[in-house]
Amino acid sequence: MIGKNIVIIDGDCVLCSRSASFLSKIDKNKRLEFIPYSSSKGRKYLKEQNLINDIAQYVVYITPARTFIKSDAIIHMTADTGALQKAVLLLLFVPKFIRDKIYDYIAAKRR
């Protein structure tokens, strides 16, 4: 399917763009490719994953094995950079519904 792991973000979101820039800098193995959801490439990947509706509301992380959204996407893409891996993976112990509530709150305030 893809060579790099794909991160689909809201390219108009300052928080998203800054986060992508930070993750690109710490991505030791250059495994992540950031793509705006509004681009033709972004729409293609979203269609392949059946994730077309309300996509501007969350980040999508596509690996060859799985697709992650919201807090799971943030945790797994950050861990896959090779930096902060152990610390970030500890967040998986926080129940998903709590992580996603925090994610939704930040996403609503991000612009």
mmCIF file of C-alpha atoms in Angstrom:
data_model
loop_
_atom_site.group_PDB
_atom_site.id
_atom_site.type_symbol
_atom_site.label_atom_id
_atom_site.label_comp_id
_atom_site.label_asym_id
_atom_site.label_seq_id
_atom_site.Cartn_x
_atom_site.Cartn_y
_atom_site.Cartn_z
ATOM 1 C CA MET A 1 0.000 0.000 0.000
ATOM 2 C CA ILE A 2 2.445 2.705 1.152
ATOM 3 C CA GLY A 3 6.156 3.106 1.886
ATOM 4 C CA LYS A 4 5.938 5.461 4.838
ATOM 5 C CA ASN A 5 3.343 5.661 7.550
ATOM 6 C CA ILE A 6 0.823 8.310 6.557
ATOM 7 C CA VAL A 7 -0.436 11.018 8.912
ATOM 8 C CA ILE A 8 -3.456 12.886 7.592
ATOM 9 C CA ILE A 9 -3.958 16.257 9.238
ATOM 10 C CA ASP A 10 -5.949 19.451 8.856
ATOM 11 C CA GLY A 11 -3.453 21.531 6.892
ATOM 12 C CA ASP A 12 -5.243 24.755 7.894
ATOM 13 C CA CYS A 13 -4.854 24.048 11.607
ATOM 14 C CA VAL A 14 -1.893 25.819 13.224
ATOM 15 C CA LEU A 15 -1.692 23.289 16.074
ATOM 16 C CA CYS A 16 -1.744 20.412 13.573
ATOM 17 C CA SER A 17 0.938 21.986 11.385
ATOM 18 C CA ARG A 18 3.211 22.764 14.331
ATOM 19 C CA SER A 19 2.740 19.260 15.713
ATOM 20 C CA ALA A 20 3.615 17.802 12.311
ATOM 21 C CA SER A 21 6.737 19.971 12.158
ATOM 22 C CA PHE A 22 7.798 18.848 15.654
ATOM 23 C CA LEU A 23 7.176 15.168 14.886
ATOM 24 C CA SER A 24 9.112 15.458 11.607
ATOM 25 C CA LYS A 25 12.097 16.809 13.536
ATOM 26 C CA ILE A 26 12.100 13.975 16.090
ATOM 27 C CA ASP A 27 11.297 11.236 13.551
ATOM 28 C CA LYS A 28 14.645 9.428 13.719
ATOM 29 C CA ASN A 29 13.909 6.972 10.897
ATOM 30 C CA LYS A 30 11.837 9.361 8.772
ATOM 31 C CA ARG A 31 8.876 6.965 8.873
ATOM 32 C CA LEU A 32 6.105 9.576 8.870
ATOM 33 C CA GLU A 33 4.653 11.415 5.891
ATOM 34 C CA PHE A 34 2.260 14.254 6.712
ATOM 35 C CA ILE A 35 -0.517 14.936 4.237
ATOM 36 C CA PRO A 36 -3.373 17.473 4.459
ATOM 37 C CA TYR A 37 -6.771 15.806 4.386
ATOM 38 C CA SER A 38 -7.916 18.316 1.758
ATOM 39 C CA SER A 39 -5.254 17.229 -0.756
ATOM 40 C CA SER A 40 -5.995 14.702 -3.498
ATOM 41 C CA LYS A 41 -3.468 12.307 -1.937
ATOM 42 C CA GLY A 42 -5.085 12.741 1.485
ATOM 43 C CA ARG A 43 -8.580 12.116 0.095
ATOM 44 C CA LYS A 44 -7.294 9.006 -1.713
ATOM 45 C CA TYR A 45 -5.921 7.483 1.502
ATOM 46 C CA LEU A 46 -9.056 8.416 3.437
ATOM 47 C CA LYS A 47 -11.249 6.786 0.808
ATOM 48 C CA GLU A 48 -9.138 3.604 0.958
ATOM 49 C CA GLN A 49 -9.696 3.535 4.736
ATOM 50 C CA ASN A 50 -13.428 4.415 4.473
ATOM 51 C CA LEU A 51 -12.857 7.553 6.563
ATOM 52 C CA ILE A 52 -14.507 10.297 4.554
ATOM 53 C CA ASN A 53 -17.122 11.731 6.966
ATOM 54 C CA ASP A 54 -16.155 14.360 9.552
ATOM 55 C CA ILE A 55 -12.474 13.829 8.850
ATOM 56 C CA ALA A 56 -11.594 17.443 9.699
ATOM 57 C CA GLN A 57 -12.425 16.603 13.303
ATOM 58 C CA TYR A 58 -9.465 14.297 13.910
ATOM 59 C CA VAL A 59 -6.025 13.145 12.881
ATOM 60 C CA VAL A 60 -5.623 9.836 11.035
ATOM 61 C CA TYR A 61 -2.499 7.672 11.226
ATOM 62 C CA ILE A 62 -2.212 4.910 8.616
ATOM 63 C CA THR A 63 0.382 2.145 8.976
ATOM 64 C CA PRO A 64 0.651 -1.010 6.885
ATOM 65 C CA ALA A 65 -0.880 -2.967 9.784
ATOM 66 C CA ARG A 66 -3.558 -0.614 11.170
ATOM 67 C CA THR A 67 -5.263 2.732 10.985
ATOM 68 C CA PHE A 68 -5.539 4.883 14.095
ATOM 69 C CA ILE A 69 -7.626 7.986 14.804
ATOM 70 C CA LYS A 70 -7.754 10.633 17.523
ATOM 71 C CA SER A 71 -5.681 9.921 20.642
ATOM 72 C CA ASP A 72 -4.575 6.504 19.372
ATOM 73 C CA ALA A 73 -3.158 8.199 16.273
ATOM 74 C CA ILE A 74 -1.256 10.748 18.364
ATOM 75 C CA ILE A 75 0.198 8.084 20.667
ATOM 76 C CA HIS A 76 1.210 5.616 17.948
ATOM 77 C CA MET A 77 2.658 8.158 15.524
ATOM 78 C CA THR A 78 4.699 9.760 18.304
ATOM 79 C CA ALA A 79 5.937 6.356 19.480
ATOM 80 C CA ASP A 80 6.846 5.417 15.898
ATOM 81 C CA THR A 81 9.215 8.384 15.647
ATOM 82 C CA GLY A 82 11.537 6.464 17.952
ATOM 83 C CA ALA A 83 11.707 9.390 20.376
ATOM 84 C CA LEU A 84 9.740 9.493 23.600
ATOM 85 C CA GLN A 85 8.496 5.991 22.783
ATOM 86 C CA LYS A 86 8.253 4.523 26.269
ATOM 87 C CA ALA A 87 6.763 7.651 27.829
ATOM 88 C CA VAL A 88 4.160 8.050 25.105
ATOM 89 C CA LEU A 89 3.123 4.392 25.157
ATOM 90 C CA LEU A 90 2.335 4.748 28.863
ATOM 91 C CA LEU A 91 -0.593 6.915 27.773
ATOM 92 C CA LEU A 92 -2.257 3.751 26.452
ATOM 93 C CA PHE A 93 -2.976 2.887 30.104
ATOM 94 C CA VAL A 94 -5.347 5.856 30.251
ATOM 95 C CA PRO A 95 -8.765 4.613 29.093
ATOM 96 C CA LYS A 96 -9.462 5.484 25.462
ATOM 97 C CA PHE A 97 -12.733 7.270 26.244
ATOM 98 C CA ILE A 98 -10.843 9.665 28.546
ATOM 99 C CA ARG A 99 -8.014 10.220 26.047
ATOM 100 C CA ASP A 100 -10.509 10.861 23.257
ATOM 101 C CA LYS A 101 -12.543 13.295 25.403
ATOM 102 C CA ILE A 102 -9.353 15.306 25.960
ATOM 103 C CA TYR A 103 -8.520 15.031 22.249
ATOM 104 C CA ASP A 104 -12.026 16.237 21.285
ATOM 105 C CA TYR A 105 -11.761 19.197 23.664
ATOM 106 C CA ILE A 106 -8.405 20.278 22.213
ATOM 107 C CA ALA A 107 -9.627 19.696 18.648
ATOM 108 C CA ALA A 108 -12.627 21.947 19.264
ATOM 109 C CA LYS A 109 -10.350 24.759 20.520
ATOM 110 C CA ARG A 110 -7.432 24.342 18.099
ATOM 111 C CA ARG A 111 -8.174 27.047 15.548
#
